[in-house]
Each structure stands twice: as C-alpha cells, then as structure tokens.
Amino acid sequence: MSQSSKNITLVGAGLVGSLLSMYLAKRGHKVNIFERRSDMRKAGYVGGRSINLALSHRGFNGLKAMGLDEEIRKVGIPMYGRVIHQVTGEVQYQAYGKEDEAIYSVSRGGLNKRLMELADENPNITINFDERCFDVDIHNAVCQFENMSTNEKHSVQSDLVISADGAYSAARLAMQTKSDRFEYSQKYLDQGYKELTIPAGPDGEFLLEKNALHIWPRHNYMLIALPNLDGTFTCTLFFPFEGEVSFASLKTESQVREFLTAQFPDLVKLSPNVVQEYMANPNGALVTVKCFPWVYSDKLALLGDAAHAIVPFFGQGMNAGFEDCFEFGNLMDKHGDNWTDLLDEFQHVRKANADAIADMAVENFIEMRDKVADQKFLLRKKIEAKLNKLYPEQYVSKYSLVSFSLKPYRFALEMGFRQDALFEKVLAIPGIENNWDSEETLPKLNDLLKEFKFVN
C-alpha cells in the first residue's frame, strides 16, 4: 500500500536511526535526522565506551531489505563459536550452531559511519549534527533542540517524530511526563564494563583464534574479546562496581596489575599496556529499559534502545533494533497512510518480543559468567548439538532460535523454558555423562524428545 510523503523528524543518527532513515526515504518520506554528537566521520570514533557488536541473522535481515547485508558482511569477521579461557590457561571451544552458522564481529563506529554515508547519499535525508533534543511536544510533533556548538535553541515541527536516541531518550521522557498511564522501568546490573584491547602481532596477525568470541568466565565477573579486521581484539571486562573485588576496590596500578595477572594471565602477556588502559578508560553502566506505550497517536514513536534498551549479553541490542526497522518497513507497506494503526500495530508486535530478549540477555549474562565452564552445561551443549543434527525439525536450541532464525524472540523464550524442562530429564538419565553419545542412549533421548513440543 503506497504512502503520501511525510516530513519526519528522526532523533538520533546512531545505528538504528541511520538505517531507519533509509527505510523511510525509500518510501518517499522527507527525513530530517538530528544527532547530539558531532559527525563521527570527521571527528573520529572515540573508543573506551564501546562494546563490539555481534551482528547475527536478524540484523543482516534488516540490512538486506536495504541491500546492505553483503557489503556489511564483507567488513565483519565470522565467529563460529566461543573459546573459553580458564585461569589455568586451558581453553575449550564451543560451536554456536551448525558448521556454517556464525555471528559476525563488526566495529560499532565503522558500521555507524557507513550507514551515515549511505543515508547522506539519499536526497530525502538530511543529517544535522551537534543538535541535542531536550524536549518534545508530543501532541503537536514539535521537538526542541539545542545546538551543542552555539548553545542556540530552536524548535522543529514535523508530521511525525521518531525517536531512536538511545536508552536515555528525551522523547521517552516527554511521553513519561506528558501522557497518561505511561509505564516505565529501568534496572541496572550491579556489574559495569570497561573496554580493553589486545594488540595485533608483529605482522598484523591475530594473537588469539580469529573466528571466535573469547570468554574468560570468573563467576562474579568475566572478560570477553571480539576480533577486529586489523588483527586486534576489543575486550570488555564486565565487573562489579562495588565489593571486595570491584572497580571501587582496584584503585592503583599495582592493584590492577596484581588482579589481572592472577585472573587473566594470558591477557597480561598478550596486552602489555592493559593496566594503563584499565586506569585510563571509563567505566560504563548496563541498563535494561522497558516501557509502554511506544507511540503517541500518529505524532510520535519510540524505536530501538529508546523503547527497549537491553544489556549486551545475547549480542542482540543492535539486531533487535534492526529488526524494529524491518518490521516498521513491513507495516508501512501494509497500512499506507493510516499511521495511527501502523504505529499501534508496531508497538504491539514488538513489545512482547523486546521484553523477551531483554530477559534472555540478563539470563545469558549468568550463563556466560558462571555456566560456560560448568561440566553439566558443557554436557548439555554436546547433547543439544546432537539432537539438532539428528532431529533438525524437532529440536533447535534457544541460542540458535535467537541468533540464526527470524522466529519471534518471545517464541525463543518459551522454547527455552521447555528445553530446560526437557534437559532436567535428559541429564537425569543414569550414566548420561559417559554414555551421552552411545547407541543405547539414543532411544532414550528420542523418547524424551517426543514429549517435547517444538512448533516449527
């Protein structure tokens, strides 16, 4: 169904805002993007506060609709599994899915710059930098901006405001204070994060396995590392803010060196400047934001982190935002000029899925931090891989449903509950730890699987 051209104010030129602008412009709308930051293509991307991105099937699907998936795939590094690093130096490899299934490590800054470049090439899109949105008249679609260079304030009226300005969205705050019965919650983890790096080798070689996500699980905290095209790895330490071992307790270089040497000895060997990086780089907070409604009449819509910020432990923040763009595009085609129904269906379709991935992301933090080195967990992963190989239509792991399919997040969450119940019975089979791959165990697994209802 065709749409009449609208003048749309889009707040935020991040990953989701830049991609959404192309979805809108493709359908003939005039899009004015207002971004608080300076143009990163000129100012450069500032490190120290980024978590490398893991682009998976949903994200590629959102890019594919704009013809961008293959281009972005070429500048990413496929990660076919995770490598677990023990304190002892022992390493273990766990495949993510089938042999050819991978999530891709991509540079947040590099991807954002490319999406901005592509948006800039479209005559229907204008990007305005150094413009901070500090208020929105939700009834009349009027945004108030302050120019960060001149401190001048001005207002912009449009037919529709779409807010993709992140977890601390000004438009969401306006909805919270200026509309009735707006539900809002934010929950911070006790752990924050700090970015570190592993340099490339002398000739630009990777000092760790290139095609894997690396995890150093240490129960109450953990370190992860994702590969970059230049041979480096971007590392993120997820660490308590307070406590006996925490950001608060490690105050001096000697304390940091002693801690890192004891808990991550291989990191210290690979990254000679890691202590200095730890001292210099800021700490970041990890927040989950849930709210509803996401729209106001036909005047305002929240999208991406502005509607559903999640913690990064399932690698789905960007992927969920790109899926928002994809669903928004489908609904534009479906509803035409009926923007009230379009926006209302968008929020109802996406809300349950956003809540589901938010919950799974927190749960996956516990898995990555505590369980990936646990023997029962490792046994379950082996059996899951076997079931998926033998019965691909009857069993797909929750991780694969999230990362390698387009099944709704809420479906993956429900399947996860059922799979947990199934594996309580599987792991209770006498001698399963030694006989999980034997011919005599297969009929028992098959019988249990018949009780498990997977709706493909």
PDB file of C-alpha atoms in Angstrom, residues 98 380-401 415-423 426 445 448-450 452-456:
ATOM      1  CA  LYS A  98      25.706 -25.732  12.664  1.00  0.00           C
ATOM      2  CA  ARG A 380      24.045 -30.232  27.706  1.00  0.00           C
ATOM      3  CA  LYS A 381      25.637 -28.317  24.823  1.00  0.00           C
ATOM      4  CA  LYS A 382      27.034 -31.551  23.370  1.00  0.00           C
ATOM      5  CA  ILE A 383      23.657 -33.284  23.578  1.00  0.00           C
ATOM      6  CA  GLU A 384      21.869 -30.252  22.139  1.00  0.00           C
ATOM      7  CA  ALA A 385      24.190 -30.279  19.135  1.00  0.00           C
ATOM      8  CA  LYS A 386      23.486 -33.982  18.646  1.00  0.00           C
ATOM      9  CA  LEU A 387      19.713 -33.520  18.867  1.00  0.00           C
ATOM     10  CA  ASN A 388      19.795 -30.605  16.467  1.00  0.00           C
ATOM     11  CA  LYS A 389      21.840 -32.645  13.994  1.00  0.00           C
ATOM     12  CA  LEU A 390      19.666 -35.774  14.229  1.00  0.00           C
ATOM     13  CA  TYR A 391      16.292 -34.031  14.534  1.00  0.00           C
ATOM     14  CA  PRO A 392      16.633 -30.551  12.989  1.00  0.00           C
ATOM     15  CA  GLU A 393      12.876 -30.175  12.631  1.00  0.00           C
ATOM     16  CA  GLN A 394      12.156 -31.181  16.223  1.00  0.00           C
ATOM     17  CA  TYR A 395      14.916 -29.510  18.201  1.00  0.00           C
ATOM     18  CA  VAL A 396      16.562 -26.112  17.736  1.00  0.00           C
ATOM     19  CA  SER A 397      18.390 -24.618  20.709  1.00  0.00           C
ATOM     20  CA  LYS A 398      17.257 -21.329  22.203  1.00  0.00           C
ATOM     21  CA  TYR A 399      20.574 -19.758  21.192  1.00  0.00           C
ATOM     22  CA  SER A 400      20.059 -20.796  17.557  1.00  0.00           C
ATOM     23  CA  LEU A 401      16.464 -19.545  17.588  1.00  0.00           C
ATOM     24  CA  MET A 415      11.110 -22.790  23.779  1.00  0.00           C
ATOM     25  CA  GLY A 416      13.915 -22.113  26.235  1.00  0.00           C
ATOM     26  CA  PHE A 417      11.638 -22.887  29.174  1.00  0.00           C
ATOM     27  CA  ARG A 418      10.538 -26.128  27.518  1.00  0.00           C
ATOM     28  CA  GLN A 419      14.130 -27.093  26.719  1.00  0.00           C
ATOM     29  CA  ASP A 420      15.159 -26.537  30.345  1.00  0.00           C
ATOM     30  CA  ALA A 421      12.404 -28.928  31.425  1.00  0.00           C
ATOM     31  CA  LEU A 422      13.491 -31.453  28.784  1.00  0.00           C
ATOM     32  CA  PHE A 423      17.113 -31.387  29.931  1.00  0.00           C
ATOM     33  CA  VAL A 426      17.878 -35.880  29.917  1.00  0.00           C
ATOM     34  CA  LEU A 445      16.719 -39.277  24.029  1.00  0.00           C
ATOM     35  CA  LEU A 448      12.062 -37.765  25.753  1.00  0.00           C
ATOM     36  CA  LEU A 449      12.090 -35.658  22.623  1.00  0.00           C
ATOM     37  CA  LYS A 450       8.646 -36.998  21.675  1.00  0.00           C
ATOM     38  CA  PHE A 452       8.898 -32.081  23.894  1.00  0.00           C
ATOM     39  CA  LYS A 453       6.658 -29.905  21.742  1.00  0.00           C
ATOM     40  CA  PHE A 454       8.628 -27.783  19.303  1.00  0.00           C
ATOM     41  CA  VAL A 455       6.392 -25.776  16.987  1.00  0.00           C
ATOM     42  CA  ASN A 456       8.475 -25.118  13.890  1.00  0.00           C
TER      43      ASN A 456
END
